[in-house]
Amino acid sequence: RGQRTPPDVGVVLFFNMMDSDTDLNIEIDCYTKIEQNVAAIAACVDSLRQLWRVDAGTFLAAASGLNALPPPMAYPNWKTVLGFAQDSSPSFEEVKKNYRVMIKEAHSDNGGNDSVAADINIAYGQAKEELCPET
């Protein structure tokens, strides 16, 4: 309590399976809050535990591939994508206004780029999650 949020909110779970010499890890850093990344790790662990209950061999095969996966694609911070300074504190209404202008320009119907539109949509979702967590 009262601690400052670190600049890197990514979370890593290191573990070792019983009777195994292999150290495994699950890394998640795609959310904007530490607690969201921790919840995602918990969901992964729950899924792996269910897989273990069904078939331990399949679990071990899946778990051994965790370390071989490429790192998740990192998205830029939503403020950057939606045209705000990193040290700003925009309201959700300001975010929504910027989003609507930018998504209209980026939409393929207006000669925009689907990839840019996708980035804008992801950033808007992150902003909404951060600024309006109850919705």
PDB file of C-alpha atoms in Angstrom:
ATOM      1  CA  ARG A   1       0.000   0.000   0.000  1.00  0.00           C
ATOM      2  CA  GLY A   2       1.237   3.451  -0.835  1.00  0.00           C
ATOM      3  CA  GLN A   3       3.835   2.084  -3.239  1.00  0.00           C
ATOM      4  CA  ARG A   4       4.482   3.620  -6.613  1.00  0.00           C
ATOM      5  CA  THR A   5       3.516   1.592  -9.702  1.00  0.00           C
ATOM      6  CA  PRO A   6       6.688   0.430 -11.467  1.00  0.00           C
ATOM      7  CA  PRO A   7       7.195   1.512 -15.091  1.00  0.00           C
ATOM      8  CA  ASP A   8       7.111  -2.120 -16.268  1.00  0.00           C
ATOM      9  CA  VAL A   9       3.833  -3.734 -15.219  1.00  0.00           C
ATOM     10  CA  GLY A  10       4.689  -7.104 -16.782  1.00  0.00           C
ATOM     11  CA  VAL A  11       4.461 -10.229 -14.641  1.00  0.00           C
ATOM     12  CA  VAL A  12       6.498 -13.441 -14.822  1.00  0.00           C
ATOM     13  CA  LEU A  13       5.773 -16.725 -13.071  1.00  0.00           C
ATOM     14  CA  PHE A  14       8.784 -19.037 -12.778  1.00  0.00           C
ATOM     15  CA  PHE A  15       8.154 -22.640 -11.818  1.00  0.00           C
ATOM     16  CA  ASN A  16       9.592 -26.126 -12.001  1.00  0.00           C
ATOM     17  CA  MET A  17       7.515 -29.260 -12.501  1.00  0.00           C
ATOM     18  CA  MET A  18       7.997 -32.006  -9.949  1.00  0.00           C
ATOM     19  CA  ASP A  19      10.464 -34.633 -11.161  1.00  0.00           C
ATOM     20  CA  SER A  20      11.620 -32.359 -13.961  1.00  0.00           C
ATOM     21  CA  ASP A  21      14.884 -30.580 -14.576  1.00  0.00           C
ATOM     22  CA  THR A  22      13.182 -27.998 -16.741  1.00  0.00           C
ATOM     23  CA  ASP A  23      12.452 -24.546 -15.382  1.00  0.00           C
ATOM     24  CA  LEU A  24       9.382 -23.013 -16.980  1.00  0.00           C
ATOM     25  CA  ASN A  25       7.965 -19.527 -17.025  1.00  0.00           C
ATOM     26  CA  ILE A  26       4.860 -17.690 -18.088  1.00  0.00           C
ATOM     27  CA  GLU A  27       5.313 -14.035 -18.999  1.00  0.00           C
ATOM     28  CA  ILE A  28       2.471 -11.587 -19.524  1.00  0.00           C
ATOM     29  CA  ASP A  29       2.851  -7.875 -20.149  1.00  0.00           C
ATOM     30  CA  CYS A  30       0.054  -7.033 -22.547  1.00  0.00           C
ATOM     31  CA  TYR A  31      -2.169  -5.262 -20.005  1.00  0.00           C
ATOM     32  CA  THR A  32      -1.727  -1.787 -18.575  1.00  0.00           C
ATOM     33  CA  LYS A  33      -2.030  -2.719 -14.890  1.00  0.00           C
ATOM     34  CA  ILE A  34      -0.072  -5.208 -12.792  1.00  0.00           C
ATOM     35  CA  GLU A  35      -3.249  -6.729 -11.375  1.00  0.00           C
ATOM     36  CA  GLN A  36      -4.550  -7.393 -14.896  1.00  0.00           C
ATOM     37  CA  ASN A  37      -1.325  -9.192 -15.828  1.00  0.00           C
ATOM     38  CA  VAL A  38      -1.470 -11.199 -12.582  1.00  0.00           C
ATOM     39  CA  ALA A  39      -5.076 -12.194 -13.362  1.00  0.00           C
ATOM     40  CA  ALA A  40      -3.974 -13.354 -16.823  1.00  0.00           C
ATOM     41  CA  ILE A  41      -1.192 -15.460 -15.257  1.00  0.00           C
ATOM     42  CA  ALA A  42      -3.764 -16.966 -12.866  1.00  0.00           C
ATOM     43  CA  ALA A  43      -6.010 -17.850 -15.814  1.00  0.00           C
ATOM     44  CA  CYS A  44      -3.063 -19.531 -17.570  1.00  0.00           C
ATOM     45  CA  VAL A  45      -2.194 -21.525 -14.458  1.00  0.00           C
ATOM     46  CA  ASP A  46      -5.828 -22.587 -14.056  1.00  0.00           C
ATOM     47  CA  SER A  47      -5.923 -23.775 -17.670  1.00  0.00           C
ATOM     48  CA  LEU A  48      -2.674 -25.682 -17.246  1.00  0.00           C
ATOM     49  CA  ARG A  49      -3.972 -27.323 -14.047  1.00  0.00           C
ATOM     50  CA  GLN A  50      -7.098 -28.467 -15.892  1.00  0.00           C
ATOM     51  CA  LEU A  51      -4.945 -29.881 -18.686  1.00  0.00           C
ATOM     52  CA  TRP A  52      -2.816 -31.701 -16.076  1.00  0.00           C
ATOM     53  CA  ARG A  53      -5.952 -33.304 -14.618  1.00  0.00           C
ATOM     54  CA  VAL A  54      -7.041 -34.561 -18.041  1.00  0.00           C
ATOM     55  CA  ASP A  55      -3.702 -35.771 -19.379  1.00  0.00           C
ATOM     56  CA  ALA A  56      -0.366 -35.208 -17.663  1.00  0.00           C
ATOM     57  CA  GLY A  57       1.563 -36.160 -20.810  1.00  0.00           C
ATOM     58  CA  THR A  58      -0.201 -33.535 -22.889  1.00  0.00           C
ATOM     59  CA  PHE A  59       0.405 -31.003 -20.139  1.00  0.00           C
ATOM     60  CA  LEU A  60       4.133 -31.725 -20.090  1.00  0.00           C
ATOM     61  CA  ALA A  61       4.297 -31.390 -23.877  1.00  0.00           C
ATOM     62  CA  ALA A  62       2.403 -28.081 -23.746  1.00  0.00           C
ATOM     63  CA  ALA A  63       4.404 -26.757 -20.799  1.00  0.00           C
ATOM     64  CA  SER A  64       7.733 -27.612 -22.406  1.00  0.00           C
ATOM     65  CA  GLY A  65       6.770 -25.393 -25.325  1.00  0.00           C
ATOM     66  CA  LEU A  66       6.117 -22.355 -23.118  1.00  0.00           C
ATOM     67  CA  ASN A  67       9.766 -21.352 -23.070  1.00  0.00           C
ATOM     68  CA  ALA A  68      10.035 -21.759 -26.840  1.00  0.00           C
ATOM     69  CA  LEU A  69       7.238 -19.300 -27.624  1.00  0.00           C
ATOM     70  CA  PRO A  70       8.249 -15.926 -29.000  1.00  0.00           C
ATOM     71  CA  PRO A  71       7.539 -12.999 -26.713  1.00  0.00           C
ATOM     72  CA  PRO A  72       4.039 -11.561 -27.046  1.00  0.00           C
ATOM     73  CA  MET A  73       3.664  -8.666 -29.402  1.00  0.00           C
ATOM     74  CA  ALA A  74       4.035  -5.469 -27.453  1.00  0.00           C
ATOM     75  CA  TYR A  75       1.594  -2.705 -28.217  1.00  0.00           C
ATOM     76  CA  PRO A  76       2.508   0.912 -27.654  1.00  0.00           C
ATOM     77  CA  ASN A  77       0.839   2.648 -24.756  1.00  0.00           C
ATOM     78  CA  TRP A  78      -2.702   3.751 -25.562  1.00  0.00           C
ATOM     79  CA  LYS A  79      -1.865   7.389 -24.848  1.00  0.00           C
ATOM     80  CA  THR A  80       0.779   7.388 -27.573  1.00  0.00           C
ATOM     81  CA  VAL A  81      -1.506   5.740 -30.111  1.00  0.00           C
ATOM     82  CA  LEU A  82      -4.418   8.056 -29.379  1.00  0.00           C
ATOM     83  CA  GLY A  83      -2.310  11.233 -29.545  1.00  0.00           C
ATOM     84  CA  PHE A  84      -1.756  12.078 -25.878  1.00  0.00           C
ATOM     85  CA  ALA A  85       1.483  12.810 -24.035  1.00  0.00           C
ATOM     86  CA  GLN A  86       2.601  10.055 -21.678  1.00  0.00           C
ATOM     87  CA  ASP A  87       2.434  12.366 -18.668  1.00  0.00           C
ATOM     88  CA  SER A  88      -1.086  13.578 -19.516  1.00  0.00           C
ATOM     89  CA  SER A  89      -4.271  12.534 -17.756  1.00  0.00           C
ATOM     90  CA  PRO A  90      -7.000  12.727 -20.384  1.00  0.00           C
ATOM     91  CA  SER A  91     -10.619  12.147 -19.470  1.00  0.00           C
ATOM     92  CA  PHE A  92     -12.460   9.286 -21.117  1.00  0.00           C
ATOM     93  CA  GLU A  93     -14.490  11.832 -23.105  1.00  0.00           C
ATOM     94  CA  GLU A  94     -11.251  13.292 -24.520  1.00  0.00           C
ATOM     95  CA  VAL A  95     -10.042   9.805 -25.367  1.00  0.00           C
ATOM     96  CA  LYS A  96     -13.333   8.978 -27.069  1.00  0.00           C
ATOM     97  CA  LYS A  97     -13.160  12.197 -29.114  1.00  0.00           C
ATOM     98  CA  ASN A  98      -9.600  11.444 -30.328  1.00  0.00           C
ATOM     99  CA  TYR A  99     -10.541   7.821 -31.001  1.00  0.00           C
ATOM    100  CA  ARG A 100     -13.498   8.765 -33.210  1.00  0.00           C
ATOM    101  CA  VAL A 101     -11.422  11.172 -35.308  1.00  0.00           C
ATOM    102  CA  MET A 102      -8.512   8.756 -35.665  1.00  0.00           C
ATOM    103  CA  ILE A 103     -10.558   5.624 -36.409  1.00  0.00           C
ATOM    104  CA  LYS A 104     -12.502   7.474 -39.092  1.00  0.00           C
ATOM    105  CA  GLU A 105      -9.254   8.515 -40.786  1.00  0.00           C
ATOM    106  CA  ALA A 106      -7.707   5.047 -40.421  1.00  0.00           C
ATOM    107  CA  HIS A 107     -10.726   3.105 -41.655  1.00  0.00           C
ATOM    108  CA  SER A 108     -10.201   1.328 -44.976  1.00  0.00           C
ATOM    109  CA  ASP A 109     -13.423   2.851 -46.342  1.00  0.00           C
ATOM    110  CA  ASN A 110     -11.677   6.225 -46.134  1.00  0.00           C
ATOM    111  CA  GLY A 111      -8.429   4.994 -47.707  1.00  0.00           C
ATOM    112  CA  GLY A 112      -6.904   4.151 -44.338  1.00  0.00           C
ATOM    113  CA  ASN A 113      -4.964   1.128 -43.193  1.00  0.00           C
ATOM    114  CA  ASP A 114      -6.551  -1.883 -41.461  1.00  0.00           C
ATOM    115  CA  SER A 115      -3.433  -2.429 -39.349  1.00  0.00           C
ATOM    116  CA  VAL A 116      -3.470   1.159 -38.080  1.00  0.00           C
ATOM    117  CA  ALA A 117      -7.198   0.893 -37.383  1.00  0.00           C
ATOM    118  CA  ALA A 118      -6.582  -2.293 -35.402  1.00  0.00           C
ATOM    119  CA  ASP A 119      -3.909  -0.537 -33.308  1.00  0.00           C
ATOM    120  CA  ILE A 120      -6.311   2.343 -32.634  1.00  0.00           C
ATOM    121  CA  ASN A 121      -9.045  -0.087 -31.573  1.00  0.00           C
ATOM    122  CA  ILE A 122      -6.658  -1.921 -29.234  1.00  0.00           C
ATOM    123  CA  ALA A 123      -5.500   1.366 -27.715  1.00  0.00           C
ATOM    124  CA  TYR A 124      -9.094   2.508 -27.226  1.00  0.00           C
ATOM    125  CA  GLY A 125      -9.915  -0.770 -25.467  1.00  0.00           C
ATOM    126  CA  GLN A 126      -6.907  -0.335 -23.172  1.00  0.00           C
ATOM    127  CA  ALA A 127      -7.907   3.263 -22.402  1.00  0.00           C
ATOM    128  CA  LYS A 128     -11.484   2.238 -21.669  1.00  0.00           C
ATOM    129  CA  GLU A 129     -10.275  -0.559 -19.384  1.00  0.00           C
ATOM    130  CA  GLU A 130      -7.960   1.805 -17.508  1.00  0.00           C
ATOM    131  CA  LEU A 131     -10.270   4.818 -17.295  1.00  0.00           C
ATOM    132  CA  CYS A 132     -13.626   3.027 -16.925  1.00  0.00           C
ATOM    133  CA  PRO A 133     -12.831  -0.279 -15.166  1.00  0.00           C
ATOM    134  CA  GLU A 134     -16.406  -0.818 -13.964  1.00  0.00           C
ATOM    135  CA  THR A 135     -17.794  -1.160 -17.519  1.00  0.00           C
TER     136      THR A 135
END
